[in-house]
Amino acid sequence: MTMIDYLPNIVFAIGLGVAIYFFSGNVKKIMRNIRLGKTVDRNDQKAERWKNMARIALGQSKMVRRPIAGFLHVIVYVGFVLINIELLEIVVDGLLGTHRVFAPFLGDFYNILIGSFEVFAALVLVAVILFWTRRNVVRIQRFSKAEMKGWPKLDADLILYFEIVLMSLFLTMNGADLAIQQNFPNAEHYQQAGAFPVSQWLLPWFTGMELTTLIAIERTAWWLHIFGIFGFLNYLYYSKHLHILLAFPNTYFANLSPKGRFENNASVTNEVKLMLDPNADPFAAGGETEEVESFGAAEVTDLTQIQLLNAYTCTECGRCTSECPANQTGKKLSPRKIMMDTRDRLTEVGNNMDKNNGSFADDGKKLLGDYITAEELWACTSCNACVQACPVDIDPLSIIMQMRQYLVMEESKAPSDLNNMMSNIENNGAPWPFNQQDRVNWAQEL
Amino acid sequence: MKVATLAECLAEGRSPEILFWVGCAGSFDERAKKITKAFVKLLHNAGVDFAVLGAEESCTGDPAKRSGNEFLFQMQAMTNIEVMNAYEVKKIVTTCPHCFNTLKNEYPELGGNYQVVHHTQLLRDLLNEGKLTIADGSFKGKRITFHDPCYLGRANGVYEAPRELIRKLDAELVEMKSCKSRGLCCGAGGAQMFKEPEPGNKDINIERTEQALETQPDLIAAGCPFCNTMLSDGVKNKEKEDVLPVMDIAEMIATAKDL
Ligand code: SF4
Ligand code: SF4
């Protein structure tokens, strides 16, 4: 054999190497960016966390709360996982120059596998076309809100086209292979293997074709399919489709306590203790650093790593926004936009650091104000509908609350009604201007 | 009927089983005070050993926290905790889901560890234990829809206690199109109660009232003084206040018992 004979193997190995190289670069960037956030300890209750992940990410339990979208998504999801098994064979074939290398080892089981991949490929095709119809023909409301204009809309459609192309290539490749197996049983390299319940319907296309033509079709589809997948892998970084990977850590690290429980800010606790008890030891509860932290969040770096992971995981499905009472009644607030803004700003901060040798050069912008406005934040009723609705356990409310904290505690910028309410609490122990002594007056009316 | 404060109990050397946390709305708001009184009558009727804090009660800090004023919240929380711990409070019942949530979930970390229940949970238990009975059929066959308070439902997973009570009243429970974990907020939470809404095309309480009206109810049941106000306003806005009452579940049971 000469060098030329190994050319396909070499091209394949280079393609695979490049794909992995860029992909790991992207993964590193994401990890670096997430680490810009504050650390939180979410390593407790390990068993519960695994269960949460198994139920919600693996089991798609929150997806199916909307039955139509849920069902279609499960098909695409299962199809995706199954076809990844096939990918393993394709990679081995590509590297070794073999063809259907697993067939001799798996025997009849191989036929079952290939057959079921085909069935799923066809189901995925149908599901993806229905998804496209929901977005572009039926125009379901949550897909066409303000924050979905431009790239987010294109991204969602591109992925659907991508899937259609990939599935079609997969079936074409199998169909041509079947034609070769049937019409040219002695063709070198092509063994009798696989069951083709779907692509057999493509056979009429291939009738009368020469072996070389069939091989050309089969090979072209094979190469386009695998290079398409390499491309997809590296497209993830720019897309809401990161969720196919991040849904797993995101559900693992999700908040497991009751949704009504909001974090108590520990540095405030120290201060309050000092105020209430002048004899308290100021250094008792980890207060040894003199450095005064700012309260709440104005920038992505003020958020926690979990919140940043949330932002990368967001699927932009808009289930949160469609359940949000503020959004339903025409307010500017959209919990999905909160997540998308957080991700966009985080990416921007990351890119800025890449350009400036790893340190951030002030660009005069902030998450609060330049991306998320006070008007959005003050429209929230803290009802948790968004958190409940999110199929991957994202918590937009926690970001909203932290940003309100910044507005109030750092900038004293609460709406004036709320300032009145708060001074009433301070002075009278109630949000209204009543005298605390009168709290039990109702008892006289019994 | 006399309602004792914990201070009075202490002076008499008694330590009541349960503290009834009245809350700011329940103490001062004209509408909410009716709920307070109805609930107290039920507690008396069931022979529950309870007391209130009276002038020693202060806002839990919930609206301050949800507004972003963590400092004021913790000041309130720690002051309240100091008072309650001094009285060795063990169990708290409250008619306000916001107080319920804050006391139950946010006080423990600051040193306040109590068993906290919502009044619908306590009433359900009293009925199940036979300490409270409903004989009269004032709500029999009535179509009643229940509005889930966010801080009782989604925030703490309590959906069934209020519904069990409505069923015990022999009423026909009809659900709104978004209910339980998908229940729509009344628009009061997150300190919205105390401010004007942001610009939009509708008020949230109107949206929710419309959902309630779709069920063609004879009565809207609530479990939160703020939801109660929001929905009452919504019903008024629809000019239905004469035919469609908004009642707290405690008021319904008290009415059924003619208390
Ligand atoms: S918690 Fe706030 S953002 Fe989330 S659904 Fe409710 S109002 Fe909307
Ligand atoms: S936060 Fe969750 S529900 Fe909202 S758009 Fe993102 S993935 Fe969907």
XYZ file of C-alpha atoms and ligand atoms in Angstrom:
721
model
C 0.000 0.000 0.000
C 1.180 3.428 -0.771
C 0.722 6.683 1.029
C -2.238 7.487 -1.253
C -4.133 4.491 0.064
C -3.953 5.910 3.541
C -5.088 9.337 2.444
C -8.692 8.926 3.673
C -7.490 7.698 7.056
C -5.147 10.651 7.326
C -7.792 13.158 6.281
C -10.189 11.637 8.777
C -7.668 11.663 11.615
C -6.846 15.304 10.907
C -10.539 16.218 10.788
C -11.182 14.441 14.078
C -8.116 16.012 15.666
C -9.056 19.513 14.577
C -12.640 19.060 15.780
C -11.498 17.835 19.178
C -8.850 20.556 19.427
C -11.301 23.374 18.852
C -13.975 21.752 20.948
C -11.693 21.424 23.939
C -10.676 25.047 23.428
C -14.319 26.028 23.662
C -14.852 23.881 26.730
C -11.888 25.573 28.394
C -13.303 28.991 27.577
C -16.660 28.084 29.067
C -15.022 26.744 32.227
C -12.827 29.817 32.527
C -15.819 32.106 32.112
C -17.945 30.215 34.620
C -15.091 30.437 37.110
C -15.313 34.227 36.912
C -18.372 33.814 39.143
C -18.415 33.433 42.893
C -18.053 29.949 44.296
C -21.002 28.324 46.001
C -21.033 25.060 47.803
C -23.452 22.743 46.083
C -21.692 19.517 46.906
C -24.084 18.444 49.621
C -26.886 15.860 49.231
C -25.024 13.989 46.518
C -27.587 11.211 46.193
C -30.405 13.717 45.815
C -28.401 15.595 43.184
C -27.765 12.507 41.081
C -31.458 11.725 41.315
C -32.371 15.237 40.199
C -30.064 14.912 37.222
C -31.386 11.466 36.328
C -34.961 12.652 36.532
C -34.746 16.004 34.844
C -31.823 15.831 32.397
C -31.723 12.132 31.587
C -35.426 11.457 32.132
C -36.687 14.767 30.666
C -39.356 14.871 33.362
C -39.900 18.623 33.163
C -39.839 18.621 29.360
C -42.927 16.458 29.106
C -45.011 18.807 31.236
C -45.837 20.327 27.876
C -46.850 17.133 26.129
C -46.426 18.002 22.441
C -43.091 19.752 22.641
C -42.036 17.249 25.293
C -42.832 14.212 23.178
C -41.099 15.587 20.089
C -38.094 16.564 22.161
C -37.823 13.092 23.674
C -37.701 11.631 20.149
C -34.925 13.971 19.076
C -33.097 13.367 22.344
C -33.269 9.569 22.194
C -32.418 9.681 18.498
C -29.415 11.842 19.263
C -28.130 9.507 21.965
C -28.648 6.371 19.847
C -27.064 7.796 16.760
C -24.048 8.664 18.855
C -23.494 4.940 19.304
C -23.318 4.673 15.530
C -20.860 7.536 15.615
C -18.450 5.335 17.507
C -18.384 2.887 14.613
C -18.007 5.668 12.103
C -14.989 7.017 13.952
C -13.328 3.593 14.146
C -14.081 2.984 10.467
C -12.683 6.357 9.587
C -9.466 5.855 11.467
C -8.842 2.236 10.410
C -10.234 2.471 6.898
C -12.684 -0.328 7.668
C -16.358 -0.476 6.780
C -19.003 -1.364 9.368
C -16.303 -2.696 11.628
C -18.711 -3.769 14.383
C -20.856 -5.951 12.129
C -18.843 -9.183 12.330
C -18.678 -8.955 16.126
C -22.312 -8.163 16.765
C -23.981 -10.396 14.180
C -27.765 -10.170 14.306
C -27.624 -7.585 17.059
C -25.861 -5.289 14.607
C -28.868 -5.482 12.329
C -31.158 -4.579 15.204
C -28.950 -1.617 16.059
C -28.717 -0.226 12.541
C -32.410 -0.869 12.028
C -33.364 1.077 15.134
C -30.972 3.917 14.269
C -32.777 4.194 10.970
C -36.181 4.254 12.584
C -35.029 6.961 14.957
C -33.409 8.937 12.179
C -36.757 8.988 10.405
C -38.626 9.922 13.594
C -36.114 12.685 14.279
C -36.680 13.999 10.778
C -40.412 14.147 11.388
C -39.989 15.730 14.832
C -37.563 18.337 13.552
C -39.871 19.286 10.703
C -42.700 19.675 13.211
C -40.422 21.800 15.408
C -39.664 23.991 12.405
C -43.368 24.297 11.656
C -44.097 25.342 15.234
C -41.529 28.107 14.965
C -42.122 29.288 11.426
C -45.656 28.435 10.408
C -47.721 28.126 13.579
C -45.512 30.831 15.126
C -45.957 29.836 18.708
C -45.819 33.017 20.734
C -42.974 32.207 23.043
C -40.614 31.732 20.074
C -41.217 35.188 18.683
C -40.781 37.502 21.676
C -38.507 40.533 21.488
C -35.371 38.787 22.741
C -35.675 36.131 20.014
C -34.968 38.464 17.124
C -31.748 38.058 15.126
C -29.209 35.440 16.109
C -31.381 33.504 18.587
C -34.021 32.955 15.902
C -31.447 32.056 13.264
C -29.652 29.746 15.693
C -32.853 27.853 16.441
C -33.651 27.399 12.747
C -30.083 26.588 11.711
C -29.959 23.693 14.122
C -33.168 22.299 12.699
C -31.803 22.525 9.142
C -28.601 20.942 10.350
C -30.482 18.016 11.822
C -32.503 17.561 8.658
C -29.331 17.471 6.572
C -27.521 15.111 8.944
C -30.401 12.651 9.130
C -30.864 12.737 5.369
C -27.171 12.079 4.822
C -27.287 9.191 7.259
C -30.221 7.589 5.447
C -28.737 8.259 1.994
C -25.493 6.639 3.042
C -27.339 3.578 4.267
C -29.556 3.439 1.172
C -26.572 3.503 -1.172
C -24.846 0.893 0.960
C -27.904 -1.342 0.711
C -28.005 -0.897 -3.069
C -24.369 -1.961 -3.261
C -24.991 -4.948 -0.993
C -27.936 -6.067 -3.125
C -26.740 -5.301 -6.646
C -23.028 -5.860 -6.267
C -22.697 -8.528 -3.579
C -19.053 -9.081 -4.465
C -18.041 -5.457 -4.247
C -14.795 -5.144 -2.406
C -15.036 -3.578 1.070
C -18.864 -3.672 1.276
C -20.021 -6.600 3.375
C -23.570 -7.850 3.822
C -24.481 -6.165 7.085
C -27.208 -4.097 8.646
C -30.964 -3.876 8.417
C -32.425 -0.912 6.590
C -36.115 -0.554 7.376
C -36.173 3.081 6.307
C -33.504 3.577 3.688
C -34.747 0.550 1.707
C -37.424 2.923 0.450
C -34.698 4.921 -1.234
C -33.637 1.931 -3.363
C -35.629 3.033 -6.434
C -33.360 6.084 -6.663
C -30.357 3.863 -7.025
C -31.637 1.357 -9.589
C -29.438 1.003 -12.614
C -26.536 2.896 -11.137
C -22.979 1.773 -11.652
C -21.026 0.478 -8.674
C -18.672 3.453 -8.854
C -21.575 5.899 -8.753
C -23.095 4.126 -5.779
C -19.789 4.093 -3.968
C -19.371 7.789 -4.725
C -22.800 8.542 -3.273
C -22.241 6.363 -0.235
C -18.820 7.840 0.466
C -19.938 11.437 -0.079
C -22.830 11.025 2.310
C -20.569 9.293 4.817
C -17.947 12.046 4.757
C -20.439 14.906 4.805
C -22.280 13.278 7.689
C -19.230 12.883 9.891
C -17.754 16.271 9.046
C -21.168 17.752 9.682
C -21.035 16.276 13.143
C -17.544 17.679 13.708
C -18.928 21.047 12.702
C -21.924 20.685 15.004
C -19.620 19.935 17.922
C -17.929 23.273 17.423
C -21.085 25.158 16.679
C -22.358 24.366 20.185
C -20.256 27.079 21.780
C -22.128 29.755 19.858
C -25.541 28.227 20.324
C -28.315 27.559 22.813
C -27.564 23.922 21.999
C -24.902 23.837 24.663
C -27.755 22.542 26.780
C -27.304 19.056 25.368
C -24.151 18.857 27.472
C -24.719 21.386 30.241
C -28.215 20.236 31.207
C -26.477 17.467 33.137
C -24.218 19.507 35.446
C -26.909 22.172 35.631
C -29.525 19.833 37.053
C -26.933 18.237 39.330
C -26.038 21.586 40.887
C -29.614 22.891 40.941
C -31.125 24.407 44.045
C -32.715 21.635 46.089
C -34.225 23.693 48.907
C -37.794 25.049 48.818
C -38.126 27.631 46.055
C -39.342 30.247 48.517
C -36.093 30.184 50.440
C -33.880 33.022 49.266
C -30.232 33.071 50.218
C -29.381 35.070 53.350
C -26.409 37.297 52.679
C -23.768 36.266 55.235
C -21.806 39.507 55.248
C -25.005 41.339 56.143
C -25.573 38.871 58.972
C -22.265 39.874 60.538
C -23.066 43.539 60.317
C -26.539 43.123 61.737
C -25.206 41.061 64.627
C -22.783 43.843 65.441
C -25.521 46.426 65.322
C -27.823 44.485 67.590
C -25.150 43.393 70.013
C -22.188 45.766 70.390
C -20.323 43.089 72.336
C -20.392 40.611 69.466
C -17.041 39.544 68.116
C -16.670 41.200 64.719
C -14.293 38.471 63.577
C -16.463 35.589 64.704
C -18.221 34.405 61.568
C -15.452 34.586 59.012
C -15.339 38.350 59.168
C -11.556 38.453 59.259
C -11.180 40.300 55.963
C -11.601 44.028 56.227
C -12.431 44.255 52.540
C -16.037 45.292 52.175
C -17.795 43.267 49.535
C -20.421 44.948 47.475
C -23.979 43.740 47.973
C -25.949 42.130 45.234
C -24.952 41.946 41.586
C -24.325 44.525 38.896
C -22.014 42.458 36.723
C -21.634 38.810 35.710
C -18.631 38.525 38.007
C -20.898 39.333 40.974
C -23.047 36.311 40.189
C -22.339 32.780 41.325
C -20.807 30.074 39.177
C -24.130 28.263 39.282
C -25.923 31.292 37.865
C -23.333 31.535 35.089
C -23.673 27.825 34.361
C -27.436 28.472 34.212
C -26.838 31.125 31.574
C -24.815 28.792 29.345
C -27.390 26.033 29.817
C -30.439 28.086 28.840
C -32.191 26.533 25.843
C -34.034 29.766 25.029
C -37.239 27.743 25.013
C -39.145 30.568 26.686
C -41.229 28.347 28.914
C -40.230 30.612 31.798
C -41.307 33.732 29.959
C -44.614 32.256 28.851
C -45.494 31.477 32.495
C -44.252 34.812 33.833
C -47.144 36.949 35.120
C -45.250 40.155 34.378
C -44.514 39.147 30.814
C -48.040 37.871 30.233
C -49.388 41.284 31.115
C -47.083 43.176 28.794
C -44.304 44.224 31.168
C -40.766 44.401 29.847
C -39.536 41.607 32.095
C -38.756 38.279 30.460
C -36.911 35.718 32.571
C -35.500 34.162 29.397
C -33.982 37.512 28.469
C -32.383 37.706 31.917
C -30.584 34.447 31.156
C -29.691 35.390 27.581
C -28.343 38.773 28.678
C -26.250 37.127 31.351
C -24.754 34.744 28.825
C -24.148 37.467 26.235
C -22.421 39.679 28.759
C -20.368 36.767 30.087
C -19.222 35.912 26.572
C -18.356 39.553 26.010
C -16.334 39.728 29.219
C -14.579 36.478 28.253
C -13.709 37.746 24.765
C -12.464 40.983 26.260
C -10.132 39.006 28.521
C -8.883 36.930 25.594
C -7.959 40.107 23.758
C -6.191 41.586 26.764
C -3.955 38.717 27.803
C -6.356 37.287 30.290
C -7.320 40.380 32.219
C -10.481 42.378 31.752
C -10.110 45.863 30.275
C -12.940 48.137 31.358
C -15.344 48.569 28.470
C -17.639 50.981 30.251
C -20.461 48.464 30.273
C -22.221 46.415 32.894
C -24.790 43.665 32.998
C -27.021 45.941 35.068
C -28.063 48.925 33.015
C -26.516 48.029 29.662
C -28.206 44.655 29.365
C -30.777 44.308 32.111
C -32.690 47.432 33.083
C -34.150 48.395 36.430
C -37.607 48.458 34.863
C -37.366 44.753 34.099
C -36.124 43.940 37.580
C -38.877 45.835 39.388
C -41.608 44.086 37.409
C -40.878 40.714 39.038
C -43.353 39.362 41.599
C -40.890 36.693 42.787
C -43.592 34.135 42.031
C -41.159 31.375 40.971
C -43.242 30.452 37.915
C -40.130 30.764 35.749
C -38.089 28.497 38.005
C -40.885 25.946 38.093
C -41.308 25.998 34.317
C -37.669 25.644 33.327
C -37.060 22.175 31.878
C -33.389 22.290 32.905
C -33.758 23.789 36.392
C -32.534 27.301 35.722
C -33.237 29.986 38.327
C -33.694 33.419 36.712
C -35.320 34.735 39.886
C -32.104 34.490 41.895
C -30.369 36.813 39.423
C -33.260 39.274 39.539
C -33.173 39.339 43.331
C -29.425 39.872 43.465
C -29.646 42.743 41.041
C -32.425 44.331 43.078
C -30.130 44.013 46.062
C -27.468 45.960 44.206
C -29.944 48.654 43.161
C -31.179 49.113 46.713
C -28.126 48.509 48.867
C -25.406 49.967 46.646
C -27.264 52.636 44.736
C -30.302 53.403 46.926
C -32.372 53.246 43.786
C -35.594 51.623 44.903
C -38.882 52.932 43.504
C -40.126 55.629 45.880
C -43.162 53.587 46.945
C -40.845 50.848 48.094
C -38.678 53.331 49.960
C -41.772 54.454 51.840
C -42.683 50.871 52.580
C -39.194 50.194 53.903
C -39.050 53.243 56.091
C -42.408 52.199 57.530
C -40.931 48.834 58.412
C -37.942 50.519 59.993
C -40.056 52.906 62.046
C -43.256 50.997 62.754
C -42.411 47.359 62.152
C -45.000 47.175 59.377
C -45.016 48.173 55.706
C -47.760 50.723 56.434
C -47.637 53.728 58.735
C -49.441 52.156 61.691
C -48.331 52.110 65.274
C -46.804 48.836 66.435
C -48.720 49.194 69.723
C -51.976 48.841 67.767
C -51.121 45.457 66.283
C -53.593 43.570 68.392
C -56.489 46.077 68.267
C -58.491 43.629 66.167
C -58.859 41.425 69.252
C -61.174 44.015 70.779
C -63.545 43.549 67.851
C -64.022 39.836 68.507
C -63.448 36.234 73.526
C -59.991 37.010 74.852
C -56.776 36.592 72.902
C -53.732 36.249 75.112
C -50.308 37.571 74.251
C -47.182 35.587 75.017
C -46.203 38.288 77.521
C -49.447 37.736 79.423
C -48.998 33.980 79.293
C -45.498 34.305 80.666
C -46.804 36.418 83.540
C -49.326 33.671 84.290
C -46.653 31.030 84.016
C -48.259 29.420 80.958
C -46.506 28.502 77.763
C -49.034 28.032 74.968
C -48.535 25.314 72.421
C -48.778 27.500 69.352
C -47.892 31.042 68.466
C -50.350 32.587 66.013
C -48.222 34.910 63.881
C -50.795 37.461 62.741
C -48.660 39.341 60.230
C -48.893 42.999 59.231
C -51.848 42.606 56.886
C -53.720 40.508 59.428
C -53.057 43.132 62.101
C -53.824 46.330 60.222
C -55.554 45.772 56.892
C -59.339 46.054 57.268
C -60.057 43.136 54.944
C -57.319 40.932 56.352
C -58.379 41.588 59.943
C -61.613 39.733 59.149
C -59.535 36.689 58.242
C -57.589 37.020 61.466
C -60.770 37.150 63.515
C -62.352 34.219 61.704
C -59.261 32.124 62.247
C -59.048 33.027 65.932
C -62.677 31.969 66.384
C -61.858 28.628 64.837
C -58.837 28.203 67.100
C -61.025 28.898 70.132
C -63.719 26.583 68.863
C -61.216 23.769 68.424
C -59.737 24.411 71.854
C -56.268 25.183 70.560
C -53.850 26.474 73.169
C -52.435 29.532 71.414
C -51.284 33.110 71.918
C -50.116 36.038 69.809
C -47.131 38.342 70.168
C -49.264 41.485 70.004
C -47.200 44.655 70.130
C -44.058 42.527 70.221
C -44.675 41.234 66.719
C -42.959 43.088 63.918
C -42.821 42.641 60.145
C -40.983 39.438 59.222
C -38.960 41.472 56.739
C -40.298 39.625 53.687
C -41.174 42.710 51.618
C -37.827 44.287 52.478
C -35.928 41.184 51.399
C -37.870 40.830 48.162
C -37.203 44.509 47.473
C -33.493 43.891 47.800
C -32.965 45.385 51.241
C -31.216 42.449 52.839
C -30.018 44.621 55.694
C -33.481 45.661 56.805
C -34.707 42.102 56.380
C -32.053 40.678 58.657
C -32.585 43.425 61.228
C -36.265 42.501 61.351
C -35.545 38.792 61.359
C -33.028 38.897 64.166
C -35.174 41.156 66.310
C -38.143 38.840 65.881
C -36.021 35.784 66.517
C -34.715 37.296 69.725
C -38.268 37.855 70.929
C -39.504 34.410 69.951
C -36.496 32.594 71.330
C -36.945 34.434 74.629
C -40.469 32.978 74.795
C -39.147 29.593 73.693
C -41.560 29.458 70.792
C -41.718 25.986 69.216
C -44.606 26.019 66.808
C -46.005 28.863 64.716
C -49.176 29.099 62.663
C -49.811 31.986 60.302
C -52.535 33.044 57.879
C -50.020 34.752 55.603
C -48.004 32.612 53.148
C -45.291 35.281 52.997
C -44.767 35.174 56.753
C -45.051 31.386 56.565
C -42.303 31.146 53.957
C -39.941 33.573 55.632
C -40.343 32.120 59.115
C -40.030 28.569 57.843
C -37.226 28.938 55.322
C -35.214 32.035 56.027
C -35.230 32.323 59.813
C -33.503 29.027 60.692
C -30.132 30.133 59.323
C -30.371 33.263 61.468
C -31.071 31.306 64.621
C -34.854 30.955 64.537
C -35.839 27.286 64.432
C -39.563 26.679 64.689
C -42.119 24.335 63.309
C -44.099 26.617 60.995
C -47.473 25.753 59.464
C -49.924 27.626 57.306
C -53.398 28.010 58.790
C -54.917 25.768 56.128
C -52.564 22.998 57.232
C -53.493 23.437 60.887
C -57.211 23.568 60.108
C -56.954 20.418 58.045
C -55.191 18.632 60.899
C -57.791 19.841 63.412
C -60.555 18.510 61.189
C -58.814 15.196 60.690
C -58.279 14.863 64.435
C -61.951 15.615 65.016
C -61.221 18.741 67.065
C -63.011 20.837 64.519
C -66.216 19.803 62.771
C -68.207 21.195 59.899
C -71.872 20.251 60.152
C -73.679 23.012 58.345
C -73.881 22.904 54.577
C -73.662 26.591 53.666
C -71.229 25.861 50.847
C -72.765 22.595 49.743
C -72.653 22.212 45.987
C -71.226 25.701 45.460
C -68.675 26.089 42.673
C -65.503 27.261 44.331
C -62.185 27.943 42.671
C -59.017 28.156 44.727
C -56.222 30.566 43.930
C -52.826 29.100 44.895
C -50.673 31.654 46.714
C -47.170 31.517 45.153
C -45.469 31.406 48.531
C -47.609 28.516 49.728
C -47.756 26.520 46.476
C -44.699 26.733 44.275
C -42.476 28.139 47.002
C -43.287 25.434 49.537
C -45.187 22.722 47.722
C -48.410 23.047 49.755
C -51.257 22.459 47.308
C -53.506 19.943 49.002
C -54.328 21.293 52.472
C -56.548 24.150 51.219
C -58.185 21.902 48.640
C -58.994 19.218 51.226
C -60.740 21.884 53.300
C -62.830 23.044 50.354
C -63.870 19.468 49.678
C -64.761 19.037 53.345
C -67.185 21.940 52.919
C -69.032 19.764 50.417
C -68.294 22.355 47.774
C -67.500 21.638 44.167
C -63.843 22.534 43.624
C -63.287 23.865 40.106
C -59.717 24.499 38.967
C -58.548 27.461 36.919
C -56.651 26.835 33.707
C -53.398 27.502 35.523
C -53.409 26.021 38.973
C -51.205 24.297 41.523
C -47.555 24.377 40.434
C -48.545 26.359 37.356
C -50.825 28.753 39.204
C -50.672 32.349 38.051
C -49.510 34.909 40.582
C -52.069 37.477 41.821
C -49.512 40.214 41.258
C -48.787 41.140 44.893
C -45.625 39.162 45.637
C -42.055 40.391 45.580
C -43.191 43.644 47.276
C -45.369 44.539 44.263
C -48.196 45.039 46.778
C -46.531 48.230 47.900
C -45.772 49.854 44.548
C -47.359 50.743 41.251
C -46.917 48.093 38.555
C -44.429 48.712 35.733
C -45.900 49.808 32.405
C -47.674 46.989 30.603
C -50.983 46.248 28.957
C -52.865 44.795 31.908
C -52.641 44.394 35.651
C -51.728 40.923 36.829
C -54.671 40.695 39.235
C -57.057 41.367 36.345
C -55.504 38.570 34.323
C -55.852 36.212 37.271
C -59.400 37.321 38.010
C -60.324 36.607 34.405
C -58.933 33.101 34.776
C -61.057 32.681 37.885
C -64.164 33.992 36.120
C -63.679 31.438 33.340
C -64.526 28.716 35.839
C -67.889 30.419 36.524
C -67.456 30.174 40.259
C -69.897 31.049 43.009
C -66.954 32.003 45.165
C -63.198 32.528 44.886
C -61.253 30.989 47.745
C -57.919 32.436 48.829
C -55.296 31.516 51.383
C -53.352 34.756 51.599
C -54.398 38.252 52.690
C -52.547 39.847 49.768
C -54.039 37.531 47.146
C -57.377 38.262 48.765
C -56.984 42.000 48.246
C -55.712 41.573 44.695
C -58.556 39.280 43.675
C -61.182 41.377 45.453
C -59.930 44.372 43.480
C -60.057 42.303 40.321
C -63.642 41.229 40.983
C -64.570 44.846 41.699
C -62.954 45.891 38.449
C -65.212 43.405 36.674
C -68.177 44.801 38.645
C -68.976 41.426 40.107
C -68.380 42.165 43.785
C -72.071 41.740 44.646
C -72.348 38.261 43.221
C -68.859 36.843 43.578
C -67.325 36.889 47.042
C -63.597 36.382 47.596
C -63.085 34.588 50.892
C -60.251 33.126 52.860
C -60.721 29.448 53.636
C -60.724 30.239 57.350
C -63.624 32.650 56.797
C -65.496 30.008 54.846
C -65.183 27.457 57.631
C -66.103 30.040 60.257
C -69.181 30.957 58.203
C -70.148 27.319 57.820
C -69.902 26.969 61.589
C -71.851 30.175 62.089
C -69.097 31.580 64.316
S -40.411 35.055 39.504
Fe -40.389 37.043 38.441
S -39.441 36.585 36.470
Fe -40.015 34.633 37.343
S -42.029 34.233 36.496
Fe -42.378 35.265 38.453
S -42.520 37.432 37.934
Fe -41.638 36.420 36.142
S -34.425 29.709 31.597
Fe -35.184 27.640 31.291
S -37.330 27.921 30.734
Fe -36.339 29.881 30.441
S -35.722 29.895 28.310
Fe -33.975 29.165 29.471
S -34.197 26.954 29.437
Fe -36.185 27.772 28.809
